[in-house]
Structure formats: C-alpha cells, structure tokens
Amino acid sequence: MTPVPFRTQLLRRKPLAVRGGHDGPELGRSIGTFSLMMFGVGATVGTGIFFVLQEAVPDAGPAVVVSFLVAGLAAGLSAICYAELASAIPVSGSTYSYAYHALGELVAMVIAACVLLEYGVSSAAVAVGWSGYFNELTGSVLGVRLPQELSVSPVPYEDGPTGWINLPAVVLVLLCMLLLVRGASESARVNTIMVLIKLAVLGLFVVVGFSAFEVDRFDAFWAAGAAGVSAAAATIFFSFIGLDAVSTAGEEVRDPQRALPRAIMGALAVVITVYVLVAIAGVGAQPASEFESPEQQEAGLSVILQNITGSSIPGTVLAAGAVISIFSVTLVTLYGQTRILFAMGRDGMLPSRFARVNPRTLTPTYNTVVVAVVVALVAGFVPSDYLWDTVSIGTLGAFIVVALGVLVLRRTQPDLERPFRVPGYPVTPVLTVVVCAYILSGLPAVTWAIFGTWLAVVLAFYLLWGRRHARLNDPAAARGEGV
C-alpha cells in the first residue's frame, strides 16, 4: 500500500457514499420518529432545569430567563443546521461524521475531542446531580439518607463537603449500561416512558410556581448586566446537547432522512418551551438570592415547591419524578458517546474493538462497557461543579462545526440530496457561528485550560496512532467503495 503524505492525511475527507452501506459492522434500524424525538427531549429537559437553574440564577439574576432564550436561540439555529446534515448524511457519529465528510480528518478529530468531552462529562455531571435528588427522595419518603461518605465525591470544591465516593451516581451509570447493552429499541421505549414522567412533574412545578408568582421579583432585571447573562447562558447551554444526541442515532432509525429532521425540530420546540416556562415560574416564585442557599444547590426545584406550599408532598413528587426520569438523560448521553466511538472505531481512528457489534442485540457491547466504566469513575469522584462549563465548551464547538459543515457542503457538494434544507441560507449558519462564539466568550479561563489539555491528548493520539490506522489509508476506502 502506498504511504499517504502527512498533509494529505490531515486534510482528506471521507467520501459521501453512505447509502450503499458500510464496509464494516452495521447497527440495526429499530427506532421510529417519535421515539427519536423523545431521545432528544430525554437528553435535554431535566439536565438544565432540574440542576442548572440554581447554578445560573446567581450569575444573571432574574435575567436568567434571557440567558435561557440566548442559549435556546443558539440551540435553535444549530438544530436547523443539524437537520440538514442529518438528512443528507444519516450515519452514526453525529458531528464527528459530518466533520469527516465536510471538513477533513484533522477537523473531525478536533470535533471528536469536543463531542467525547461533551457526552462523557455530561453523563457524569447529570449522574452527580441525580444523586442529590435521590437523597432528597429517600430522606422525604423513608426518613433515611445515605451518609456523606457514600454520596459526595472525595475531590473538594471550594469549601464544600467531601466523602469517599458518590455511590448513587456510580450505580445510575451502571444501570444505564445494562439497558444499553440489551438493545437500542428497548432503551428507546424505556426513555420515552421516563420522558413523559419528566414532563408531567415539570408541569406540576410550573402550575405550583405560578400560584406564588410575584412580578416584583423581576425588579432590577438587568442588574447583572450583559456579562451575567452571557455567563449564565454558557452554564445553561450544556443542557441543549440532547439535540445532538438525536443525530447520533442516524444508523438506527427507520427512514432516517425524514425522521432525523422531524425529531430534531420537534425536540427543540418541546425543550425551549419547557425551559422558559420553568425558569419564569421559578424566578417568580422566590427571590433570586435564595437560589444560592445550600439546600437549593442539592435539589433546587423540590425545595422551591416545599417553600411555596409549606408541604413536603409536592417536593417529594417532583424529586420522585426527577429520580425516575433523569435516568433518561444519562441513558441518552451514554448512548451518544458509544455511537460516536463506534463510528470512530469503524473509521480506524480507534481500535476495531470499539466498532464490534453483538450479533444478537446489534449493539456495540465492548464500547458501551468501556464508556460506562470511565463515566462511572468520573461521576463517583469529581464534583459536578467542575463539570458543567466543560460540557458547554464541547457542545458549542460541535454546534459551530455543524454550521460550518452546512456552508462547506453547499459549495463542495451542491447536488447532494438534502431532504431538509436550512432556511435563510447562508445567514442562518453564519448567525449560528456568531451566537455560539458569543456564548463561548462567557466561559471561564479554567474551562479553556481543561479543554485545551484534553484536545492536546486527543490530537496526540491521532498523530501517533489514528492517522496510521485510518481506513482511508486504503485506496478503495478513499474512493468511497463501501464507506
């Protein structure tokens, strides 16, 4: 085989011959449009509302509602761009695969770093937050809480408590792993049930929250200024990664060219509506200063309901709904992580084991177990405070690349079949890049340092191993035969 020049390796693009099947492992198509939309809602609603509201209000004050709208605008623009690429390139791997087809191998590996950080860290962050609701529920219903040693990580955050391990978070990740190993359709059914429960309990919060609504709690609306709104939007933004999770299922969806755009846009509509309603109800129900209390940092929405009603019952119902339904967030983000690694393994960017599919369940079992073990370790030993913003930077990087991918493919592949086309082209993808870049500007320096370190590790692996084993080193693969 003739060696491929180094510069050519960095810039080569994966051919767009995706409809004739892949020369390698295949996943089974078993997911319908509604279940796919629930994947997006399941990975999104809950993450931001159950946990991040109490993190974002101290930054933006009452203007946190605007922060949600800014994050929603960026997510909406990005979702439109995702819908076009998902309809044109209905494969596993989401943003990584789109970048490989549109922008080249080096950019694909940069985006792989973004999305692996996005999904892996978000799975751990949500599992840690779920642990707080689990303790709230067992305390309210059974009068028993896990000791601090078994419910808090050993890594300190500022002056916060420390323990030995966050055991509930570890158990949640391992339960999700078992379900994912069983099969994609089983996971989709369970996720749909949990999403409906989640929407019901958040509907309860909105109704009770508006019963205590006071307009004067929105006084000094802009006190935190543009910087506060931007900082809160950056923290909130990680909760929109569910839209990306929809596109990771490209090879497991029936009629993907129609189902993917519909599911993405449907999930976006549900997500933004629920987020804004809960934010308005929450801020209107209590002074912004109370969001910083230690009780709210552990299980914020439940505490708000208890303060409004003077009863533990509504808060207990919401905590129960959170414990049941936030399972779906971890489930879908773990799913997305495994499908991206599957695509990378099939492309030769990772060892072939990551693309190995169980012949009975048609799922990447080895891949799923490895991901779950790593995420469980992070969830068990790292506080969520270190994780939120790290997720946002990966998400924003992925969204920017998707918008750039739309622009590039419109020029390089104008005749490519696109069942869904971005309206307002080229303004929409350009505006997507601008809005995402604005939110990135609100991230702290330490987040950039963490991301830079992780990116260096991924690129070092690519330069030393991945580029030498890439399937595109094979001339047949480079011509698009079976890729």
Coordinates of C-alpha atoms in Angstrom, one line a residue:
M1 CA 0.0 0.0 0.0
T2 CA 1.5 3.4 -1.0
P3 CA 2.1 5.6 2.1
V4 CA -0.3 8.6 2.3
P5 CA 1.5 12.0 2.6
F6 CA 1.1 13.6 6.0
R7 CA -0.6 16.8 4.8
T8 CA -3.0 14.7 2.7
Q9 CA -3.9 12.6 5.8
L10 CA -4.8 15.8 7.7
L11 CA -7.0 17.2 5.0
R12 CA -8.6 14.2 3.4
R13 CA -12.4 13.9 3.6
K14 CA -14.4 10.8 3.9
P15 CA -16.4 10.1 0.7
L16 CA -20.1 10.7 0.8
A17 CA -21.1 7.2 -0.4
V18 CA -23.1 6.4 2.7
R19 CA -26.3 5.0 1.2
G20 CA -24.8 1.8 -0.1
G21 CA -23.9 0.5 3.3
H22 CA -20.6 0.4 5.2
D23 CA -17.7 -1.9 4.8
G24 CA -17.8 -2.9 8.4
P25 CA -20.2 -3.5 11.3
E26 CA -23.7 -2.3 11.0
L27 CA -26.3 -1.3 13.6
G28 CA -29.9 -2.4 13.4
R29 CA -32.6 0.1 12.4
S30 CA -35.3 -0.2 15.1
I31 CA -36.1 3.4 16.2
G32 CA -39.1 5.4 15.0
T33 CA -39.6 9.2 14.7
F34 CA -41.5 9.7 18.0
S35 CA -39.0 7.6 20.0
L36 CA -36.2 9.5 18.4
M37 CA -37.7 12.8 19.3
M38 CA -38.1 11.6 22.9
F39 CA -34.3 10.8 22.7
G40 CA -33.7 14.5 22.2
V41 CA -36.2 15.6 24.9
G42 CA -34.9 12.9 27.2
A43 CA -31.3 14.1 27.0
T44 CA -32.2 17.7 27.3
V45 CA -35.2 18.5 29.5
G46 CA -34.2 17.8 33.1
T47 CA -30.5 18.4 32.8
G48 CA -30.8 22.2 32.6
I49 CA -34.0 22.7 34.6
F50 CA -33.5 20.2 37.5
F51 CA -29.9 21.2 38.1
V52 CA -28.7 24.3 36.3
L53 CA -31.3 26.9 37.3
Q54 CA -29.8 27.2 40.8
E55 CA -26.3 27.5 39.2
A56 CA -27.3 30.1 36.6
V57 CA -29.6 32.5 38.7
P58 CA -26.7 33.7 40.9
D59 CA -24.9 34.8 37.7
A60 CA -27.7 36.5 35.8
G61 CA -30.4 37.2 38.5
P62 CA -34.0 37.5 37.0
A63 CA -32.4 37.9 33.6
V64 CA -31.7 34.2 33.6
V65 CA -34.9 34.0 31.5
V66 CA -33.0 35.9 28.8
S67 CA -30.0 33.5 29.3
F68 CA -32.3 30.6 28.5
L69 CA -33.5 32.4 25.4
V70 CA -30.0 33.1 24.2
A71 CA -29.0 29.5 24.8
G72 CA -32.2 28.5 23.1
L73 CA -31.5 30.7 20.1
A74 CA -28.1 29.2 19.6
A75 CA -29.6 25.7 20.0
G76 CA -32.4 26.5 17.6
L77 CA -30.1 27.8 14.9
S78 CA -27.8 24.8 15.4
A79 CA -30.7 22.4 15.3
I80 CA -31.7 23.7 11.9
C81 CA -28.1 23.1 10.6
Y82 CA -28.1 19.6 12.3
A83 CA -31.4 18.8 10.5
E84 CA -29.9 19.5 7.1
L85 CA -26.7 17.5 7.7
A86 CA -28.6 14.6 9.4
S87 CA -30.9 14.3 6.4
A88 CA -28.0 14.3 3.9
I89 CA -25.6 12.1 5.9
P90 CA -27.8 9.7 8.0
V91 CA -25.0 7.8 9.8
S92 CA -23.7 7.2 13.3
G93 CA -21.2 9.6 14.7
S94 CA -23.1 12.8 14.5
T95 CA -20.8 15.9 14.4
Y96 CA -17.7 13.8 14.1
S97 CA -19.0 12.1 11.0
Y98 CA -20.3 15.3 9.5
A99 CA -16.9 17.0 10.0
Y100 CA -15.1 14.0 8.5
H101 CA -17.2 14.2 5.3
A102 CA -17.2 18.0 5.0
L103 CA -14.1 19.5 6.6
G104 CA -11.4 16.7 6.7
E105 CA -9.8 14.2 9.0
L106 CA -7.9 16.7 11.3
V107 CA -11.1 18.8 11.9
A108 CA -13.0 15.5 12.5
M109 CA -10.6 14.6 15.3
V110 CA -10.9 18.1 16.9
I111 CA -14.6 17.6 16.9
A112 CA -14.3 14.1 18.2
A113 CA -12.5 15.7 21.2
C114 CA -15.4 18.1 21.6
V115 CA -18.2 15.6 21.5
L116 CA -16.4 12.9 23.5
L117 CA -15.9 15.6 26.2
E118 CA -19.5 16.8 25.8
Y119 CA -21.1 13.4 26.2
G120 CA -18.8 11.8 28.7
V121 CA -18.7 14.7 31.1
S122 CA -22.4 15.5 30.8
S123 CA -23.3 11.9 31.6
A124 CA -21.1 12.2 34.8
A125 CA -22.5 15.6 35.7
V126 CA -26.1 14.5 35.4
A127 CA -25.4 11.4 37.4
V128 CA -23.9 13.5 40.2
G129 CA -27.0 15.8 40.2
W130 CA -29.3 12.8 40.2
S131 CA -27.6 11.6 43.3
G132 CA -28.8 14.8 45.1
Y133 CA -32.4 14.1 44.1
F134 CA -32.1 10.5 45.2
N135 CA -31.0 11.6 48.6
E136 CA -33.8 14.1 48.8
L137 CA -36.4 11.4 47.9
T138 CA -35.1 8.8 50.3
G139 CA -35.0 11.4 53.1
S140 CA -38.6 12.6 52.4
V141 CA -40.2 9.2 51.9
L142 CA -38.1 6.8 54.1
G143 CA -36.5 9.3 56.5
V144 CA -33.1 7.8 55.6
R145 CA -30.3 9.5 53.7
L146 CA -27.0 7.9 52.5
P147 CA -24.1 9.1 54.7
Q148 CA -22.0 11.9 53.3
E149 CA -19.1 9.4 52.8
L150 CA -21.2 7.5 50.2
S151 CA -23.0 10.4 48.5
V152 CA -20.2 13.0 48.0
S153 CA -17.0 12.8 45.9
P154 CA -13.6 12.9 47.7
V155 CA -12.5 15.8 45.5
P156 CA -13.2 19.1 47.3
Y157 CA -14.9 22.1 45.6
E158 CA -14.2 25.4 47.4
D159 CA -15.4 24.8 51.0
G160 CA -17.9 22.1 50.1
P161 CA -18.3 18.7 51.8
T162 CA -16.2 15.7 50.8
G163 CA -16.8 11.9 51.1
W164 CA -15.4 8.7 49.8
I165 CA -17.5 8.2 46.7
N166 CA -20.7 9.3 45.1
L167 CA -22.2 5.8 45.1
P168 CA -25.7 6.6 43.7
A169 CA -24.1 8.3 40.7
V170 CA -22.0 5.2 40.0
V171 CA -25.0 2.9 40.3
L172 CA -27.0 5.0 37.9
V173 CA -24.3 4.9 35.2
L174 CA -24.0 1.1 35.6
L175 CA -27.8 0.6 35.3
C176 CA -27.8 2.7 32.1
M177 CA -25.0 0.5 30.8
L178 CA -27.0 -2.7 31.3
L179 CA -30.0 -1.2 29.5
L180 CA -27.9 0.0 26.5
V181 CA -26.3 -3.4 26.2
R182 CA -29.7 -5.0 25.8
G183 CA -30.6 -3.1 22.7
A184 CA -31.4 0.3 21.2
S185 CA -35.1 -0.2 20.8
E186 CA -35.5 -1.3 24.4
S187 CA -33.6 1.7 25.5
A188 CA -35.8 4.0 23.4
R189 CA -39.0 2.6 24.9
V190 CA -37.8 3.0 28.4
N191 CA -36.6 6.5 27.6
T192 CA -40.0 7.5 26.2
I193 CA -41.8 6.4 29.4
M194 CA -39.3 8.4 31.6
V195 CA -39.6 11.5 29.4
L196 CA -43.4 11.6 29.8
I197 CA -43.0 11.3 33.6
K198 CA -40.4 14.1 33.5
L199 CA -42.7 16.4 31.5
A200 CA -45.6 15.7 33.9
V201 CA -43.6 16.6 37.1
L202 CA -42.2 19.8 35.4
G203 CA -45.8 20.7 34.5
L204 CA -46.6 20.3 38.2
F205 CA -43.8 22.7 39.1
V206 CA -45.0 25.3 36.6
V207 CA -48.5 25.2 37.9
V208 CA -47.5 25.5 41.6
G209 CA -44.8 28.0 40.8
F210 CA -47.2 30.4 39.1
S211 CA -49.5 30.2 42.1
A212 CA -46.8 32.0 44.1
F213 CA -45.7 34.3 41.2
E214 CA -44.8 37.9 42.2
V215 CA -43.9 40.4 39.5
D216 CA -41.6 42.5 41.8
R217 CA -39.2 39.5 41.9
F218 CA -38.2 40.6 38.4
D219 CA -37.2 44.1 39.6
A220 CA -33.6 45.0 38.8
F221 CA -33.9 42.6 35.9
W222 CA -30.7 43.7 34.2
A223 CA -28.6 44.2 37.4
A224 CA -26.1 41.5 36.4
G225 CA -25.6 43.1 33.0
A226 CA -24.6 41.5 29.7
A227 CA -21.7 39.7 31.4
G228 CA -24.0 38.0 33.8
V229 CA -26.4 36.9 31.1
S230 CA -23.6 35.6 29.0
A231 CA -22.0 33.7 31.9
A232 CA -25.4 32.1 32.8
A233 CA -26.1 31.2 29.1
A234 CA -22.7 29.4 28.9
T235 CA -23.6 27.4 32.0
I236 CA -27.1 26.6 30.8
F237 CA -26.0 25.7 27.3
F238 CA -24.8 22.2 28.1
S239 CA -28.4 21.2 28.7
F240 CA -29.2 21.5 25.0
I241 CA -26.9 18.6 24.0
G242 CA -30.0 16.4 23.6
L243 CA -30.4 17.8 20.1
D244 CA -27.0 16.5 19.1
A245 CA -27.9 13.1 20.7
V246 CA -30.7 12.7 18.1
S247 CA -28.3 12.8 15.3
T248 CA -26.0 10.1 16.8
A249 CA -28.8 7.6 16.1
G250 CA -28.6 8.1 12.3
E251 CA -28.0 4.4 11.5
E252 CA -30.6 3.0 13.9
V253 CA -33.6 5.0 12.7
R254 CA -36.2 3.8 10.2
D255 CA -36.4 6.3 7.3
P256 CA -33.6 8.5 8.7
Q257 CA -33.8 11.2 6.0
R258 CA -37.3 12.1 7.1
A259 CA -37.2 11.1 10.8
L260 CA -34.0 12.9 11.8
P261 CA -35.0 16.4 10.8
R262 CA -38.5 16.0 12.2
A263 CA -37.2 14.6 15.5
I264 CA -34.6 17.3 15.9
M265 CA -37.1 20.2 15.3
G266 CA -39.8 18.6 17.4
A267 CA -37.4 18.1 20.4
L268 CA -36.2 21.7 20.1
A269 CA -39.8 23.0 20.3
V270 CA -40.5 21.0 23.4
V271 CA -37.2 21.8 25.1
I272 CA -37.3 25.6 24.7
T273 CA -41.0 25.8 25.8
V274 CA -40.4 23.8 28.9
Y275 CA -37.2 25.5 29.9
V276 CA -38.6 29.1 29.6
L277 CA -41.8 28.2 31.5
V278 CA -39.9 26.6 34.4
A279 CA -37.4 29.5 34.5
I280 CA -40.2 32.1 34.7
A281 CA -42.1 30.1 37.3
G282 CA -39.0 29.5 39.4
V283 CA -37.7 33.1 39.4
G284 CA -41.2 34.5 40.0
A285 CA -41.8 32.1 42.9
Q286 CA -38.9 33.2 45.1
P287 CA -36.2 35.9 45.4
A288 CA -33.2 35.4 43.2
S289 CA -30.9 35.4 46.3
E290 CA -32.5 32.2 47.6
F291 CA -31.1 30.2 44.7
E292 CA -27.7 30.3 46.3
S293 CA -28.8 28.5 49.5
P294 CA -27.1 25.1 50.2
E295 CA -30.5 23.3 50.2
Q296 CA -31.2 24.5 46.6
Q297 CA -27.8 23.6 45.4
E298 CA -28.6 19.9 46.2
A299 CA -32.2 19.7 44.9
G300 CA -33.4 23.1 43.9
L301 CA -36.8 22.7 42.4
S302 CA -38.0 20.4 45.1
V303 CA -37.1 22.9 47.8
I304 CA -38.9 25.7 45.9
L305 CA -42.1 23.7 45.9
Q306 CA -41.8 22.9 49.6
N307 CA -41.2 26.6 50.3
I308 CA -44.3 27.6 48.3
T309 CA -46.8 25.0 49.6
G310 CA -45.4 24.5 53.1
S311 CA -45.8 20.8 52.5
S312 CA -43.2 18.2 51.6
I313 CA -45.6 16.3 49.3
P314 CA -45.2 18.4 46.0
G315 CA -41.5 18.5 46.5
T316 CA -41.4 14.7 47.1
V317 CA -43.4 14.1 44.0
L318 CA -41.0 16.2 41.9
A319 CA -38.0 14.5 43.5
A320 CA -39.5 11.1 42.6
G321 CA -40.1 12.3 39.1
A322 CA -36.6 13.5 38.9
V323 CA -35.1 10.3 40.2
I324 CA -37.1 8.3 37.7
S325 CA -36.9 10.5 34.6
I326 CA -33.4 12.0 34.9
F327 CA -32.2 8.4 34.4
S328 CA -33.1 9.1 30.7
V329 CA -30.6 12.0 30.5
T330 CA -27.7 9.7 31.5
L331 CA -29.1 6.9 29.3
V332 CA -29.2 9.0 26.1
T333 CA -25.9 10.8 26.6
L334 CA -24.2 7.5 27.3
Y335 CA -25.8 6.2 24.1
G336 CA -24.5 9.1 22.1
Q337 CA -21.0 8.6 23.4
T338 CA -21.0 5.0 22.4
R339 CA -22.2 5.7 18.9
I340 CA -19.5 8.3 18.3
L341 CA -16.8 5.8 19.4
F342 CA -18.5 3.2 17.2
A343 CA -18.1 5.4 14.2
M344 CA -14.5 6.3 15.1
G345 CA -13.7 2.6 15.5
R346 CA -15.2 1.7 12.1
D347 CA -13.1 4.5 10.5
G348 CA -10.0 3.1 12.1
M349 CA -9.4 6.1 14.4
L350 CA -9.8 3.8 17.4
P351 CA -9.1 0.1 17.8
S352 CA -11.6 -2.1 15.9
R353 CA -13.0 -3.4 19.2
F354 CA -14.9 -0.1 19.6
A355 CA -16.9 -1.0 16.4
R356 CA -17.5 -4.6 17.3
V357 CA -21.3 -5.3 17.4
N358 CA -23.0 -8.0 19.4
P359 CA -24.7 -10.3 16.7
R360 CA -27.8 -10.9 18.9
T361 CA -28.5 -7.3 20.2
L362 CA -26.8 -5.4 17.4
T363 CA -25.2 -3.1 19.9
P364 CA -21.5 -2.2 20.5
T365 CA -21.2 -4.1 23.8
Y366 CA -17.4 -3.7 24.5
N367 CA -17.7 0.0 23.6
T368 CA -20.6 0.5 26.0
V369 CA -18.9 -1.2 28.9
V370 CA -15.7 0.9 28.5
V371 CA -17.6 4.2 28.3
A372 CA -19.8 3.3 31.4
V373 CA -16.7 2.4 33.5
V374 CA -14.9 5.7 32.7
V375 CA -18.1 7.8 33.2
A376 CA -18.8 6.0 36.5
L377 CA -15.3 6.8 37.8
V378 CA -15.8 10.5 36.9
A379 CA -19.2 10.6 38.5
G380 CA -18.1 8.9 41.6
F381 CA -15.0 11.0 42.3
V382 CA -15.5 14.5 40.7
P383 CA -18.0 17.2 41.9
S384 CA -20.5 18.4 39.3
D385 CA -19.3 22.0 39.8
Y386 CA -16.2 21.2 37.9
L387 CA -18.2 19.6 35.0
W388 CA -20.9 22.0 33.9
D389 CA -18.9 24.5 31.9
T390 CA -16.6 21.8 30.5
V391 CA -19.6 20.3 28.8
S392 CA -20.7 23.6 27.3
I393 CA -17.4 24.2 25.5
G394 CA -17.6 20.8 23.8
T395 CA -21.3 21.4 22.8
L396 CA -20.6 24.9 21.4
G397 CA -17.6 23.6 19.4
A398 CA -19.7 20.9 17.9
F399 CA -22.5 23.3 17.0
I400 CA -20.1 25.7 15.3
V401 CA -18.6 22.9 13.2
V402 CA -22.1 21.7 12.1
A403 CA -22.9 25.2 10.9
L404 CA -19.6 25.4 9.0
G405 CA -20.3 21.9 7.6
V406 CA -23.5 23.2 6.0
L407 CA -21.7 26.1 4.4
V408 CA -18.8 23.9 3.1
L409 CA -21.0 21.1 1.7
R410 CA -23.3 23.6 -0.1
R411 CA -20.3 24.7 -2.0
T412 CA -18.4 21.4 -2.5
Q413 CA -21.4 19.1 -2.9
P414 CA -24.2 21.3 -4.3
D415 CA -26.0 18.3 -5.9
L416 CA -26.1 16.2 -2.6
E417 CA -29.6 15.0 -1.8
R418 CA -30.9 17.2 1.1
P419 CA -34.5 16.2 2.1
F420 CA -34.3 19.1 4.6
R421 CA -32.6 22.4 3.7
V422 CA -31.6 25.2 6.1
P423 CA -34.0 28.2 5.6
G424 CA -32.4 31.6 5.3
Y425 CA -29.1 30.2 3.9
P426 CA -26.4 31.5 4.3
V427 CA -27.5 33.8 7.1
T428 CA -28.7 31.0 9.4
P429 CA -25.4 29.0 9.6
V430 CA -23.3 32.2 9.9
L431 CA -25.6 33.5 12.7
T432 CA -25.2 30.1 14.4
V433 CA -21.4 30.6 14.5
V434 CA -21.7 34.1 15.8
V435 CA -24.2 33.3 18.6
C436 CA -22.2 30.2 19.7
A437 CA -19.0 32.2 19.7
Y438 CA -20.7 34.8 21.9
I439 CA -21.6 32.2 24.5
L440 CA -18.1 30.7 24.4
S441 CA -16.8 34.2 25.4
G442 CA -18.6 33.8 28.7
L443 CA -16.7 30.6 29.7
P444 CA -14.0 31.0 32.4
A445 CA -10.3 30.6 31.7
V446 CA -10.0 27.3 33.7
T447 CA -12.6 25.7 31.3
W448 CA -10.5 26.7 28.3
A449 CA -7.4 25.2 30.0
I450 CA -9.2 21.9 30.7
F451 CA -10.4 21.8 27.1
G452 CA -7.0 22.6 25.7
T453 CA -5.4 19.8 27.7
W454 CA -8.0 17.3 26.5
L455 CA -7.7 18.4 22.9
A456 CA -3.9 18.0 23.1
V457 CA -4.3 14.4 24.3
V458 CA -6.8 13.5 21.6
L459 CA -4.6 15.1 18.8
A460 CA -1.5 13.4 20.1
F461 CA -3.3 10.0 20.0
Y462 CA -4.4 10.8 16.4
L463 CA -1.0 11.8 15.2
L464 CA 0.8 8.8 16.8
W465 CA -1.9 6.1 16.2
G466 CA -5.1 7.1 14.5
R467 CA -3.8 8.5 11.2
R468 CA -1.7 5.4 10.7
H469 CA -4.7 3.1 11.1
A470 CA -7.4 5.2 9.4
R471 CA -9.4 3.2 6.8
L472 CA -8.9 6.0 4.3
N473 CA -5.3 4.8 4.0
D474 CA -6.8 2.0 1.9
P475 CA -7.2 3.4 -1.7
A476 CA -10.6 1.6 -2.1
A477 CA -12.0 3.3 1.0
A478 CA -10.6 6.6 -0.1
R479 CA -12.6 6.2 -3.4
G480 CA -15.8 5.7 -1.4
E481 CA -16.2 1.9 -2.1
G482 CA -18.2 0.6 0.8
V483 CA -17.8 3.5 3.2

